[in-house]
Amino acid sequence: MSIKVNYQNASLKISAGFLSQFPHDVRPRIAFSGRSNVGKSSLINALLGRRTLARVSSAPGKTVTVNFYDVDGKLYLVDLPGYGFAKRPESEKKKWSALTDGFFINNPDIDMLRLVVQLVDIRHGPTEDDRMMLDFLRESALPHLVVASKADKLSPTAVRAAIAGLEAELPDTQILAFSSLNGEGREALRQKILRAAFSVNEEIEKP
């Protein structure tokens, strides 16, 4: 069976501020987790071949929603609210916690979550919040990989060194360097998403 996904045929299904607003259907979900300023929205735009579908906020952590992007009617890319932004009001932190807990713990469709893409800034490595999230993913036996974002900010030699450091710190975890600016890692991540979502090995159709 050949699975083809047109990533450019994508739209925002809903920005859910409450668990009750999450869509309920049998489409696989690929979730994106990470710090508020790690580049999740830029990565999603790069994956979809779009510039502004996922909103890149000038004030990291300002909006607390779970954004579901419908991709070609076949799967959802789920942008989870960023964490670790110190200036966020306590009320917003509580809302983030409730939404994130709802997505991972109180979600009746958790069996449709096929992969969590955990973003880490390649220049700095995992923060304490990142490590806590990765510990949770491992303890929950949720399939995940680490994307080292902003690879264009380093030289190729520095990127290789940073990836080697992450591999040493996070053994048995898939790690991929990614740049939303120059496209590094985009096709590789699309392939991993395809395999996770549909449990197939076919090449993804490029847009």
PDB file of C-alpha atoms in Angstrom, residues 1 4 9-10 30 44 47 69 83 88 122 125 127-128 131 133 156 179 182 184 194 196 199 201:
ATOM      1  CA  MET A   1       0.000   0.000   0.000  1.00  0.00           C
ATOM      2  CA  LYS A   4       0.988   9.788  -0.149  1.00  0.00           C
ATOM      3  CA  ASN A   9      -2.732  20.880   1.499  1.00  0.00           C
ATOM      4  CA  ALA A  10      -2.994  21.937   5.117  1.00  0.00           C
ATOM      5  CA  ILE A  30       1.953  13.954  15.450  1.00  0.00           C
ATOM      6  CA  ILE A  44       5.641  23.357  11.221  1.00  0.00           C
ATOM      7  CA  LEU A  47       7.194  21.054   6.989  1.00  0.00           C
ATOM      8  CA  TYR A  69      -3.352  21.356  11.715  1.00  0.00           C
ATOM      9  CA  TYR A  83       6.800  25.830  28.159  1.00  0.00           C
ATOM     10  CA  ARG A  88       4.393  33.948  31.657  1.00  0.00           C
ATOM     11  CA  ILE A 122      20.865  22.907  19.040  1.00  0.00           C
ATOM     12  CA  GLY A 125      21.106  21.573  24.335  1.00  0.00           C
ATOM     13  CA  THR A 127      17.061  22.681  29.347  1.00  0.00           C
ATOM     14  CA  GLU A 128      15.843  21.279  32.657  1.00  0.00           C
ATOM     15  CA  ARG A 131      14.746  16.896  30.333  1.00  0.00           C
ATOM     16  CA  MET A 133       9.504  16.406  29.254  1.00  0.00           C
ATOM     17  CA  PRO A 156      28.430  22.186   9.889  1.00  0.00           C
ATOM     18  CA  SER A 179      16.694  24.261  10.073  1.00  0.00           C
ATOM     19  CA  ASN A 182      17.496  26.297   4.810  1.00  0.00           C
ATOM     20  CA  GLU A 184      18.002  20.905   6.578  1.00  0.00           C
ATOM     21  CA  LEU A 194       4.966   9.223   7.587  1.00  0.00           C
ATOM     22  CA  ALA A 196       5.090   6.815  12.541  1.00  0.00           C
ATOM     23  CA  SER A 199       3.436   2.343   9.966  1.00  0.00           C
ATOM     24  CA  ASN A 201       8.149   2.586   4.816  1.00  0.00           C
TER      25      ASN A 201
END
